[in-house]
Tab-separated table of C-alpha atoms in Angstrom:
chain	number	residue	atom	x	y	z
A	1	MET	CA	136.703	-36.831	151.248
A	2	LYS	CA	140.198	-35.376	151.044
A	3	ASN	CA	142.185	-37.367	148.497
A	4	SER	CA	145.763	-38.333	149.180
A	5	ARG	CA	148.534	-40.621	148.026
A	6	ARG	CA	147.534	-42.964	150.874
A	7	ASN	CA	144.036	-43.232	149.423
A	8	PHE	CA	145.519	-44.038	146.029
A	9	LEU	CA	147.706	-46.793	147.425
A	10	THR	CA	144.733	-48.270	149.267
A	11	SER	CA	142.847	-48.245	145.980
A	12	VAL	CA	145.727	-49.996	144.241
A	13	SER	CA	145.378	-52.724	146.859
A	14	MET	CA	141.707	-53.142	146.013
A	15	LEU	CA	142.456	-52.991	142.291
A	16	ALA	CA	144.911	-55.862	142.529
A	17	ALA	CA	142.392	-57.945	144.429
A	18	TYR	CA	139.609	-57.086	141.945
A	19	SER	CA	137.262	-55.780	144.608
A	20	ALA	CA	134.294	-53.516	143.949
A	21	PHE	CA	135.274	-49.857	144.209
A	22	PRO	CA	133.248	-46.863	145.484
A	23	MET	CA	133.159	-43.856	143.176
A	24	SER	CA	136.066	-41.490	143.829
A	25	ALA	CA	138.289	-39.383	141.590
A	26	PHE	CA	141.797	-38.459	142.658
A	27	ASN	CA	143.267	-34.943	142.627
A	28	PHE	CA	146.508	-35.248	144.533
A	29	GLU	CA	148.182	-32.403	146.365
A	30	THR	CA	151.556	-31.472	144.866
A	31	SER	CA	153.373	-32.820	147.896
A	32	LYS	CA	151.456	-36.090	147.694
A	33	LYS	CA	152.202	-37.170	144.142
A	34	LEU	CA	152.612	-40.874	143.500
A	35	ARG	CA	156.339	-41.637	143.262
A	36	ILE	CA	157.241	-43.970	140.379
A	37	VAL	CA	160.379	-45.838	139.309
A	38	LEU	CA	160.317	-47.219	135.758
A	39	VAL	CA	162.576	-50.197	135.011
A	40	GLY	CA	163.036	-50.972	131.319
A	41	THR	CA	163.288	-48.046	128.886
A	42	GLY	CA	162.476	-49.578	125.520
A	43	VAL	CA	159.693	-48.417	123.215
A	44	ARG	CA	156.765	-49.442	125.435
A	45	GLY	CA	158.392	-48.213	128.634
A	46	THR	CA	159.358	-44.787	127.340
A	47	SER	CA	156.062	-44.170	125.521
A	48	PHE	CA	153.012	-45.766	127.133
A	49	TRP	CA	154.392	-46.135	130.675
A	50	GLY	CA	156.616	-43.052	130.407
A	51	LYS	CA	155.812	-40.063	128.246
A	52	ARG	CA	152.050	-40.644	128.273
A	53	LEU	CA	151.934	-40.699	132.079
A	54	VAL	CA	153.862	-37.423	132.229
A	55	ASP	CA	151.660	-35.834	129.564
A	56	GLU	CA	148.351	-36.944	131.097
A	57	TYR	CA	148.846	-37.356	134.854
A	58	SER	CA	151.742	-35.147	135.947
A	59	ASP	CA	149.438	-33.460	138.495
A	60	ILE	CA	149.102	-36.724	140.445
A	61	LEU	CA	152.326	-38.633	139.803
A	62	GLU	CA	156.039	-38.101	139.286
A	63	PHE	CA	158.958	-40.201	138.111
A	64	VAL	CA	161.648	-40.403	140.771
A	65	GLY	CA	163.886	-42.838	138.896
A	66	LEU	CA	164.574	-44.641	135.605
A	67	CYS	CA	166.439	-47.941	135.435
A	68	ASP	CA	167.877	-49.960	132.534
A	69	ILE	CA	170.926	-52.107	131.812
A	70	ASN	CA	171.812	-49.715	128.953
A	71	PRO	CA	173.071	-46.275	130.112
A	72	GLY	CA	172.605	-44.809	126.637
A	73	ARG	CA	168.932	-45.726	126.525
A	74	LEU	CA	168.546	-44.234	130.002
A	75	GLU	CA	169.780	-40.853	128.831
A	76	TYR	CA	167.513	-40.986	125.789
A	77	ALA	CA	164.553	-42.011	127.942
A	78	LYS	CA	165.065	-39.138	130.346
A	79	LYS	CA	164.828	-36.625	127.499
A	80	TYR	CA	162.037	-38.381	125.593
A	81	ILE	CA	159.786	-38.872	128.619
A	82	GLY	CA	160.499	-35.314	129.771
A	83	VAL	CA	161.660	-35.922	133.342
A	84	ASN	CA	164.548	-34.771	135.483
A	85	CYS	CA	165.095	-37.676	137.833
A	86	PRO	CA	167.951	-40.018	138.790
A	87	THR	CA	168.869	-42.805	136.360
A	88	SER	CA	170.796	-45.959	137.153
A	89	VAL	CA	171.728	-49.423	135.913
A	90	ASP	CA	171.550	-50.568	139.562
A	91	PHE	CA	167.906	-51.229	140.481
A	92	ASP	CA	168.560	-51.913	144.157
A	93	ALA	CA	170.597	-48.748	144.689
A	94	LEU	CA	168.077	-46.615	142.789
A	95	THR	CA	165.010	-47.795	144.705
A	96	LYS	CA	166.819	-47.555	148.027
A	97	LYS	CA	167.716	-43.956	147.242
A	98	THR	CA	164.379	-42.811	145.766
A	99	LYS	CA	161.888	-44.794	147.911
A	100	PRO	CA	159.113	-45.020	145.291
A	101	ASP	CA	155.491	-45.937	145.892
A	102	LEU	CA	155.182	-47.902	142.667
A	103	ILE	CA	157.588	-49.855	140.450
A	104	ILE	CA	156.597	-50.156	136.770
A	105	VAL	CA	158.303	-53.089	135.019
A	106	THR	CA	158.720	-52.955	131.222
A	107	THR	CA	161.881	-55.011	130.716
A	108	VAL	CA	162.514	-58.032	128.508
A	109	ASP	CA	159.893	-60.638	129.515
A	110	ALA	CA	162.380	-63.189	130.889
A	111	VAL	CA	163.496	-60.839	133.686
A	112	HIS	CA	160.110	-59.399	134.698
A	113	HIS	CA	160.151	-61.676	137.747
A	114	GLU	CA	163.464	-60.281	139.033
A	115	PHE	CA	162.166	-56.746	139.383
A	116	ILE	CA	158.651	-57.736	140.424
A	117	ILE	CA	160.033	-59.840	143.280
A	118	LYS	CA	162.676	-57.293	144.301
A	119	GLY	CA	160.044	-54.559	144.305
A	120	LEU	CA	157.573	-56.533	146.399
A	121	GLU	CA	160.246	-57.690	148.849
A	122	SER	CA	161.422	-54.092	149.272
A	123	GLY	CA	157.918	-53.006	150.249
A	124	PHE	CA	156.743	-51.422	147.001
A	125	ASP	CA	153.594	-52.039	144.958
A	126	VAL	CA	154.411	-53.197	141.428
A	127	LEU	CA	152.779	-52.763	138.030
A	128	THR	CA	154.104	-54.935	135.216
A	129	GLU	CA	153.602	-55.053	131.490
A	130	LYS	CA	152.249	-58.293	130.127
A	131	PRO	CA	153.199	-61.106	130.165
A	132	LEU	CA	153.623	-61.509	133.912
A	133	THR	CA	156.550	-63.884	133.368
A	134	THR	CA	157.848	-66.659	131.122
A	135	ASP	CA	157.803	-69.954	133.039
A	136	GLU	CA	155.990	-71.688	135.875
A	137	THR	CA	158.897	-71.500	138.350
A	138	LYS	CA	159.076	-67.730	138.014
A	139	ALA	CA	155.287	-67.496	138.243
A	140	GLN	CA	155.244	-69.398	141.528
A	141	ALA	CA	158.089	-67.255	142.904
A	142	ILE	CA	156.077	-64.122	142.099
A	143	LEU	CA	152.978	-65.487	143.835
A	144	ASN	CA	155.061	-66.389	146.901
A	145	ALA	CA	156.697	-62.963	147.019
A	146	GLU	CA	153.388	-61.102	146.747
A	147	LYS	CA	151.813	-63.176	149.495
A	148	LYS	CA	154.805	-62.799	151.807
A	149	SER	CA	155.269	-59.071	151.180
A	150	GLY	CA	151.680	-57.955	151.720
A	151	LYS	CA	152.141	-55.604	148.751
A	152	ASN	CA	150.230	-55.707	145.486
A	153	LEU	CA	150.864	-56.514	141.843
A	154	ILE	CA	148.884	-55.187	138.871
A	155	VAL	CA	149.259	-56.591	135.342
A	156	GLY	CA	148.678	-54.179	132.465
A	157	PHE	CA	146.161	-56.088	130.368
A	158	ASN	CA	144.947	-53.281	128.109
A	159	TYR	CA	142.904	-55.369	125.661
A	160	ARG	CA	140.186	-55.876	128.287
A	161	TRP	CA	139.555	-52.146	128.257
A	162	SER	CA	138.752	-51.623	124.585
A	163	PRO	CA	135.048	-50.871	123.972
A	164	TYR	CA	134.771	-53.776	121.518
A	165	SER	CA	136.151	-56.370	123.969
A	166	THR	CA	133.982	-54.921	126.721
A	167	LYS	CA	130.815	-55.268	124.622
A	168	ILE	CA	131.593	-58.953	124.063
A	169	LYS	CA	131.991	-59.364	127.827
A	170	GLU	CA	128.664	-57.621	128.424
A	171	LEU	CA	126.808	-59.860	125.960
A	172	LEU	CA	128.250	-63.003	127.526
A	173	ALA	CA	127.656	-61.829	131.095
A	174	ASN	CA	124.006	-61.196	130.187
A	175	ASN	CA	123.658	-64.820	129.013
A	176	THR	CA	122.768	-63.625	125.530
A	177	ILE	CA	123.512	-67.072	124.085
A	178	GLY	CA	122.920	-69.073	127.247
A	179	LYS	CA	125.740	-71.149	128.671
A	180	ILE	CA	128.989	-70.988	126.668
A	181	THR	CA	130.048	-74.411	125.403
A	182	SER	CA	132.912	-73.776	122.962
A	183	VAL	CA	134.991	-70.968	121.465
A	184	ASP	CA	136.953	-70.488	118.238
A	185	PHE	CA	139.606	-67.734	118.396
A	186	HIS	CA	142.040	-67.100	115.552
A	187	TRP	CA	144.559	-64.243	115.477
A	188	TYR	CA	146.473	-63.145	112.383
A	189	LEU	CA	149.676	-61.072	112.447
A	190	ASN	CA	150.611	-59.622	109.073
A	191	THR	CA	154.022	-59.691	107.428
A	192	HIS	CA	154.850	-56.260	108.873
A	193	HIS	CA	153.846	-56.671	112.514
A	194	GLY	CA	154.400	-60.434	112.713
A	195	ALA	CA	157.854	-60.196	111.183
A	196	SER	CA	158.913	-57.535	113.690
A	197	TYR	CA	158.887	-60.047	116.553
A	198	PHE	CA	161.439	-62.191	114.745
A	199	ARG	CA	163.819	-59.236	114.322
A	200	ARG	CA	163.883	-58.562	118.046
A	201	TRP	CA	164.663	-60.409	121.272
A	202	HIS	CA	161.204	-61.997	121.100
A	203	GLY	CA	162.527	-64.430	118.472
A	204	GLU	CA	164.500	-66.410	121.036
A	205	LYS	CA	162.825	-68.578	123.696
A	206	GLU	CA	165.539	-67.578	126.165
A	207	HIS	CA	164.092	-64.066	126.323
A	208	SER	CA	160.385	-64.534	125.558
A	209	ASN	CA	159.563	-68.249	125.923
A	210	SER	CA	157.936	-67.716	122.466
A	211	LEU	CA	154.932	-65.787	121.186
A	212	TRP	CA	152.780	-68.315	123.065
A	213	VAL	CA	153.671	-66.188	126.078
A	214	HIS	CA	154.590	-62.727	124.804
A	215	LYS	CA	151.770	-62.192	122.308
A	216	SER	CA	149.156	-64.820	123.094
A	217	THR	CA	149.032	-63.797	126.763
A	218	HIS	CA	146.779	-60.946	125.556
A	219	HIS	CA	144.408	-63.402	123.920
A	220	PHE	CA	144.445	-65.935	126.750
A	221	ASP	CA	143.651	-63.217	129.266
A	222	LEU	CA	140.671	-62.146	127.172
A	223	LEU	CA	139.472	-65.745	126.995
A	224	ASN	CA	139.802	-66.249	130.765
A	225	TRP	CA	137.920	-62.995	131.373
A	226	TRP	CA	135.207	-63.603	128.768
A	227	ILE	CA	134.603	-67.230	129.742
A	228	ASP	CA	134.885	-66.342	133.453
A	229	SER	CA	136.658	-69.579	134.257
A	230	ASP	CA	140.200	-70.955	134.611
A	231	PRO	CA	141.973	-73.148	132.056
A	232	SER	CA	142.498	-76.717	133.229
A	233	GLU	CA	144.332	-78.461	130.362
A	234	VAL	CA	146.212	-77.494	127.195
A	235	TYR	CA	147.220	-79.545	124.159
A	236	ALA	CA	149.170	-77.700	121.469
A	237	TYR	CA	151.026	-77.843	118.183
A	238	GLY	CA	153.607	-75.394	116.895
A	239	ASP	CA	156.486	-75.114	114.457
A	240	LEU	CA	158.879	-72.713	112.739
A	241	ASN	CA	158.087	-72.953	109.025
A	242	PHE	CA	158.537	-69.450	107.664
A	243	TYR	CA	161.079	-67.294	109.528
A	244	GLY	CA	164.482	-68.204	110.982
A	245	SER	CA	166.516	-70.792	109.074
A	246	ASN	CA	163.682	-71.153	106.523
A	247	GLY	CA	164.705	-67.926	104.787
A	248	PRO	CA	166.421	-67.993	101.373
A	249	PHE	CA	169.267	-65.769	102.622
A	250	ARG	CA	170.379	-63.900	105.722
A	251	GLY	CA	172.603	-61.053	106.879
A	252	ASP	CA	173.981	-59.551	110.079
A	253	ASN	CA	171.241	-56.886	110.165
A	254	CYS	CA	169.065	-54.987	107.727
A	255	ARG	CA	171.380	-51.955	107.589
A	256	THR	CA	174.372	-53.907	106.317
A	257	CYS	CA	172.626	-56.739	104.478
A	258	ASP	CA	173.712	-57.597	100.916
A	259	HIS	CA	170.180	-58.734	100.071
A	260	LYS	CA	168.294	-55.455	100.604
A	261	LYS	CA	166.981	-55.361	97.051
A	262	ASP	CA	165.886	-58.994	97.086
A	263	CYS	CA	164.290	-59.204	100.525
A	264	ALA	CA	160.612	-58.288	100.791
A	265	PHE	CA	161.102	-57.973	104.563
A	266	HIS	CA	163.915	-55.407	104.436
A	267	TYR	CA	163.439	-52.884	107.258
A	268	ASP	CA	165.204	-49.533	106.893
A	269	ILE	CA	165.596	-48.436	110.491
A	270	THR	CA	167.557	-45.361	109.395
A	271	LYS	CA	164.266	-43.774	108.324
A	272	ASP	CA	162.927	-43.915	111.898
A	273	LYS	CA	164.502	-41.172	114.010
A	274	ARG	CA	163.168	-42.544	117.303
A	275	MET	CA	164.454	-46.071	116.658
A	276	MET	CA	167.836	-44.711	115.635
A	277	GLU	CA	168.185	-42.602	118.771
A	278	LEU	CA	166.788	-45.179	121.196
A	279	TYR	CA	168.404	-48.350	119.843
A	280	VAL	CA	171.018	-47.906	117.099
A	281	ALA	CA	172.853	-45.124	118.908
A	282	ASN	CA	173.120	-47.339	121.999
A	283	GLU	CA	174.066	-50.700	120.505
A	284	LYS	CA	177.616	-50.202	121.769
A	285	HIS	CA	176.448	-50.507	125.393
A	286	ASP	CA	174.756	-53.921	125.311
A	287	GLY	CA	174.959	-55.236	121.752
A	288	TYR	CA	171.187	-55.281	121.202
A	289	ILE	CA	170.350	-55.017	117.475
A	290	ARG	CA	166.860	-53.680	116.746
A	291	ASP	CA	166.899	-54.429	113.000
A	292	ASN	CA	168.188	-57.994	113.222
A	293	CYS	CA	167.723	-60.425	110.351
A	294	LEU	CA	164.477	-62.331	110.775
A	295	PHE	CA	166.060	-65.287	108.956
A	296	ARG	CA	168.952	-65.654	111.411
A	297	GLU	CA	169.778	-69.182	112.505
A	298	ASN	CA	169.293	-68.655	116.266
A	299	ILE	CA	165.558	-67.908	116.020
A	300	ASP	CA	163.907	-70.790	117.858
A	301	ILE	CA	160.328	-69.689	118.581
A	302	TYR	CA	157.263	-70.885	116.654
A	303	ASP	CA	155.734	-68.916	113.794
A	304	LYS	CA	152.543	-71.009	113.599
A	305	MET	CA	150.670	-72.122	116.702
A	306	SER	CA	147.476	-73.988	117.482
A	307	ALA	CA	146.032	-75.107	120.816
A	308	GLN	CA	143.054	-76.873	122.309
A	309	ILE	CA	142.260	-75.440	125.742
A	310	GLN	CA	139.873	-77.112	128.174
A	311	TYR	CA	138.399	-74.904	130.904
A	312	ALA	CA	137.355	-75.918	134.412
A	313	ASN	CA	133.725	-75.135	133.521
A	314	GLN	CA	133.960	-77.557	130.523
A	315	VAL	CA	134.214	-74.858	127.839
A	316	THR	CA	136.531	-75.953	125.011
A	317	VAL	CA	138.596	-73.411	123.056
A	318	ASN	CA	140.220	-73.789	119.641
A	319	TYR	CA	142.953	-71.134	119.353
A	320	SER	CA	145.503	-70.315	116.678
A	321	LEU	CA	148.116	-67.639	115.987
A	322	THR	CA	149.610	-67.068	112.531
A	323	THR	CA	152.586	-64.691	112.229
A	324	TYR	CA	152.907	-64.319	108.428
A	325	SER	CA	149.367	-63.553	107.322
A	326	PRO	CA	148.755	-61.148	104.417
A	327	PHE	CA	146.482	-59.179	106.740
A	328	GLU	CA	146.324	-58.205	110.413
A	329	GLY	CA	143.141	-59.049	112.320
A	330	TRP	CA	141.206	-61.666	114.258
A	331	ARG	CA	138.075	-63.807	114.264
A	332	LEU	CA	136.152	-65.038	117.291
A	333	ALA	CA	133.027	-67.132	117.831
A	334	PHE	CA	131.249	-68.286	120.996
A	335	ASN	CA	128.860	-71.210	120.771
A	336	GLY	CA	126.242	-71.435	123.500
A	337	THR	CA	123.195	-73.423	124.497
A	338	GLU	CA	120.959	-70.679	123.089
A	339	GLY	CA	122.916	-69.377	120.112
A	340	ARG	CA	126.192	-68.030	118.783
A	341	ILE	CA	128.168	-64.769	118.959
A	342	GLU	CA	130.581	-63.896	116.148
A	343	ALA	CA	133.093	-61.056	116.321
A	344	ALA	CA	135.957	-59.957	114.084
A	345	LEU	CA	138.223	-56.964	113.614
A	346	ASP	CA	140.254	-55.808	110.624
A	347	ILE	CA	139.360	-58.682	108.311
A	348	PRO	CA	139.774	-56.903	104.929
A	349	TYR	CA	137.020	-58.917	103.232
A	350	ASN	CA	134.472	-57.842	105.836
A	351	LYS	CA	134.988	-54.100	105.800
A	352	LYS	CA	137.004	-51.782	103.610
A	353	THR	CA	139.698	-49.856	105.468
A	354	GLU	CA	141.797	-46.904	104.352
A	355	ILE	CA	144.739	-48.007	106.485
A	356	SER	CA	147.411	-50.063	104.763
A	357	GLN	CA	148.767	-53.286	106.219
A	358	ALA	CA	152.101	-51.525	106.782
A	359	GLU	CA	150.394	-48.864	108.924
A	360	MET	CA	148.121	-51.229	110.861
A	361	HIS	CA	150.273	-51.835	113.939
A	362	ALA	CA	151.581	-48.275	114.096
A	363	LYS	CA	147.999	-46.994	114.251
A	364	GLU	CA	147.144	-49.468	116.996
A	365	MET	CA	150.082	-48.277	119.113
A	366	GLU	CA	149.391	-44.583	118.508
A	367	GLN	CA	148.435	-42.718	121.688
A	368	ASN	CA	146.030	-39.770	122.048
A	369	ALA	CA	145.409	-39.342	118.322
A	370	LEU	CA	142.185	-37.711	117.171
A	371	GLU	CA	140.120	-40.265	115.274
A	372	GLU	CA	136.998	-40.185	113.157
A	373	ALA	CA	133.931	-41.834	114.649
A	374	ASN	CA	133.823	-45.497	113.735
A	375	SER	CA	131.840	-48.610	114.613
A	376	GLU	CA	132.308	-52.340	114.303
A	377	SER	CA	129.725	-55.103	114.372
A	378	ILE	CA	129.148	-58.133	116.574
A	379	ILE	CA	126.729	-60.772	115.291
A	380	VAL	CA	124.313	-62.364	117.760
A	381	HIS	CA	122.467	-65.356	116.355
A	382	LYS	CA	119.887	-66.992	118.637
A	383	LEU	CA	118.697	-70.520	117.982
A	384	TRP	CA	115.601	-70.667	115.756
A	385	LYS	CA	115.799	-66.920	115.019
A	386	ASN	CA	117.399	-64.552	112.518
A	387	PHE	CA	120.683	-62.958	113.538
A	388	ASP	CA	121.020	-59.468	115.020
A	389	THR	CA	123.884	-57.050	114.397
A	390	VAL	CA	125.190	-55.116	117.401
A	391	LEU	CA	127.131	-51.979	116.408
A	392	VAL	CA	129.908	-50.927	118.795
A	393	PRO	CA	131.564	-47.466	118.707
A	394	THR	CA	135.280	-48.189	118.363
A	395	GLU	CA	138.716	-46.592	118.220
A	396	ARG	CA	141.895	-47.836	116.573
A	397	GLY	CA	144.672	-46.071	118.487
A	398	GLY	CA	145.967	-47.160	121.859
A	399	HIS	CA	145.068	-50.834	121.391
A	400	GLY	CA	141.482	-50.129	120.392
A	401	GLY	CA	141.043	-47.449	123.070
A	402	GLY	CA	142.117	-49.834	125.824
A	403	ASP	CA	145.368	-48.072	126.720
A	404	LYS	CA	143.895	-44.794	127.912
A	405	ARG	CA	141.025	-46.483	129.754
A	406	LEU	CA	143.487	-48.715	131.599
A	407	HIS	CA	145.576	-45.694	132.590
A	408	ASP	CA	142.559	-43.726	133.778
A	409	LYS	CA	141.424	-46.653	135.903
A	410	ILE	CA	144.802	-47.086	137.568
A	411	PHE	CA	145.763	-43.465	138.070
A	412	LYS	CA	142.514	-41.440	138.147
A	413	THR	CA	139.578	-43.598	139.190
A	414	PRO	CA	140.845	-46.743	140.940
A	415	ASN	CA	137.986	-46.515	143.459
A	416	GLU	CA	135.287	-46.405	140.782
A	417	LYS	CA	133.163	-49.568	140.525
A	418	ASP	CA	133.686	-51.460	137.284
A	419	PRO	CA	130.816	-53.834	136.424
A	420	TYR	CA	133.068	-55.716	133.983
A	421	GLU	CA	135.901	-56.360	136.471
A	422	ARG	CA	138.630	-55.416	134.011
A	423	ALA	CA	141.361	-54.766	136.598
A	424	ALA	CA	143.952	-57.562	136.581
A	425	GLY	CA	146.098	-58.806	139.446
A	426	SER	CA	148.734	-61.492	139.884
A	427	ARG	CA	146.304	-64.413	139.558
A	428	ASP	CA	145.105	-63.097	136.197
A	429	GLY	CA	148.712	-62.684	135.109
A	430	VAL	CA	149.586	-66.246	136.056
A	431	MET	CA	146.505	-67.837	134.492
A	432	SER	CA	147.122	-66.012	131.228
A	433	ALA	CA	150.849	-66.745	130.934
A	434	ILE	CA	150.429	-70.312	132.137
A	435	ILE	CA	148.376	-71.273	129.066
A	436	GLY	CA	151.259	-70.254	126.809
A	437	ILE	CA	153.771	-71.963	129.107
A	438	ALA	CA	151.671	-75.141	129.019
A	439	ALA	CA	151.353	-74.902	125.230
A	440	ARG	CA	155.130	-74.899	124.767
A	441	LYS	CA	155.465	-77.818	127.192
A	442	SER	CA	152.787	-79.707	125.286
A	443	ILE	CA	154.578	-79.209	121.962
A	444	GLU	CA	157.872	-80.343	123.439
A	445	SER	CA	156.389	-83.385	125.205
A	446	GLY	CA	153.690	-84.323	122.705
A	447	ALA	CA	151.186	-84.616	125.556
A	448	PRO	CA	148.409	-82.548	127.138
A	449	ILE	CA	149.485	-80.444	130.122
A	450	LYS	CA	147.417	-80.096	133.292
A	451	ILE	CA	147.411	-76.479	134.465
A	452	ALA	CA	147.221	-77.558	138.121
A	453	SER	CA	150.618	-79.260	137.764
A	454	LEU	CA	152.440	-75.992	137.070
A	455	THR	CA	151.763	-73.729	140.092
A	456	ASP	CA	149.848	-73.984	143.355
A	457	ILE	CA	146.829	-72.235	141.798
A	458	LYS	CA	144.058	-74.757	141.297
A	459	PRO	CA	141.804	-73.999	138.337
A	460	SER	CA	138.338	-72.825	139.337
A	461	ALA	CA	135.191	-73.345	137.296
A	462	ASN	CA	134.026	-69.852	138.263
A	463	ARG	CA	136.810	-67.295	138.051
A	464	THR	CA	134.995	-64.598	140.031
């Protein structure tokens, strides 16, 4: 079969609908490259959705435009990504001029919906970074726009694609512990990675809705996918006990702070050439400060979070997120009618690691790095029997190997059948974000929140 851009776009349609795909690799003719406009040129946009695509897939795709509200970041992005295409602060004018096939959205979370909806209404397929959006009104508007447009939306949930997460899915899908009844899932952000969210725009609900949405959307999507059901009700607690106004002192930013010697969280951005060129050099255009004080008074998100999530198939989940842990990692357990599965990554008491806590997140974000062979264990304990240890070959870089596998699926093998159904469309995006949205509403109201009350999606006991 002769491959073409049309075939790719048809495959994108199937990908968004999570259909089964026939095997087919794509080698596009030069004149048929997929035309992409990237909107949002921060770290994630310029690296994972920018430079990596150029480095790995330039034979099948091309950037025809870059868009951002900051003209300085646009010029930096053009050089860093390695493209020679139009740039603009005017999304409508840029897309009208360049006529892309695909819009990739990597802006601040609170405005994802603007560009998703504009893209769909203009007749383009759209791929967005997680989270899909930040509140239920925006989520419903996205669903309406996709349905009306006839175009397709893909959400970049990379955690599904890591070998470790996939092995958990395989064990559950094979009924290794019978029917799942309850889940415990606890995620720990250390005082390097966790603190970074409070320095940036993520620390204000206006931009992120809170880490319930920005960070936990990863975890909620995994839960929805693993459990293979939709959430039906959420009851949550959360508070700001550590960062923000709880700090002993504060300054305008880390560069000019009078408390550099006293603050264990001092971040010297001047030692990071990329951050200086991308953000500090362009503060004058939009006023965004990348090394903000994480004890500033206007931080209003939660730094500790806990939720009880009831699923439509009667599975109950206990979930928590801690943002000031001494270590970075997570613990997970599934209880079933025939046993229990336990999984964990990066818990320092379980396995010695040579990577420091300061390096942990940087290594996770690293793309295309050569790594030594490694493996991690999953414990399967059947009722009335001794436990078994399942060893899983793993990677650290690129979100546990998920980043590159997600890219390959979207851009190289979208027609290839995936037995684990890891491709994510708009419904997945909504059902992930909506748990975090419901959690914030529950904290603010002091009551459980019914998922069905937030959008017109009715929770299903069987997701597939």
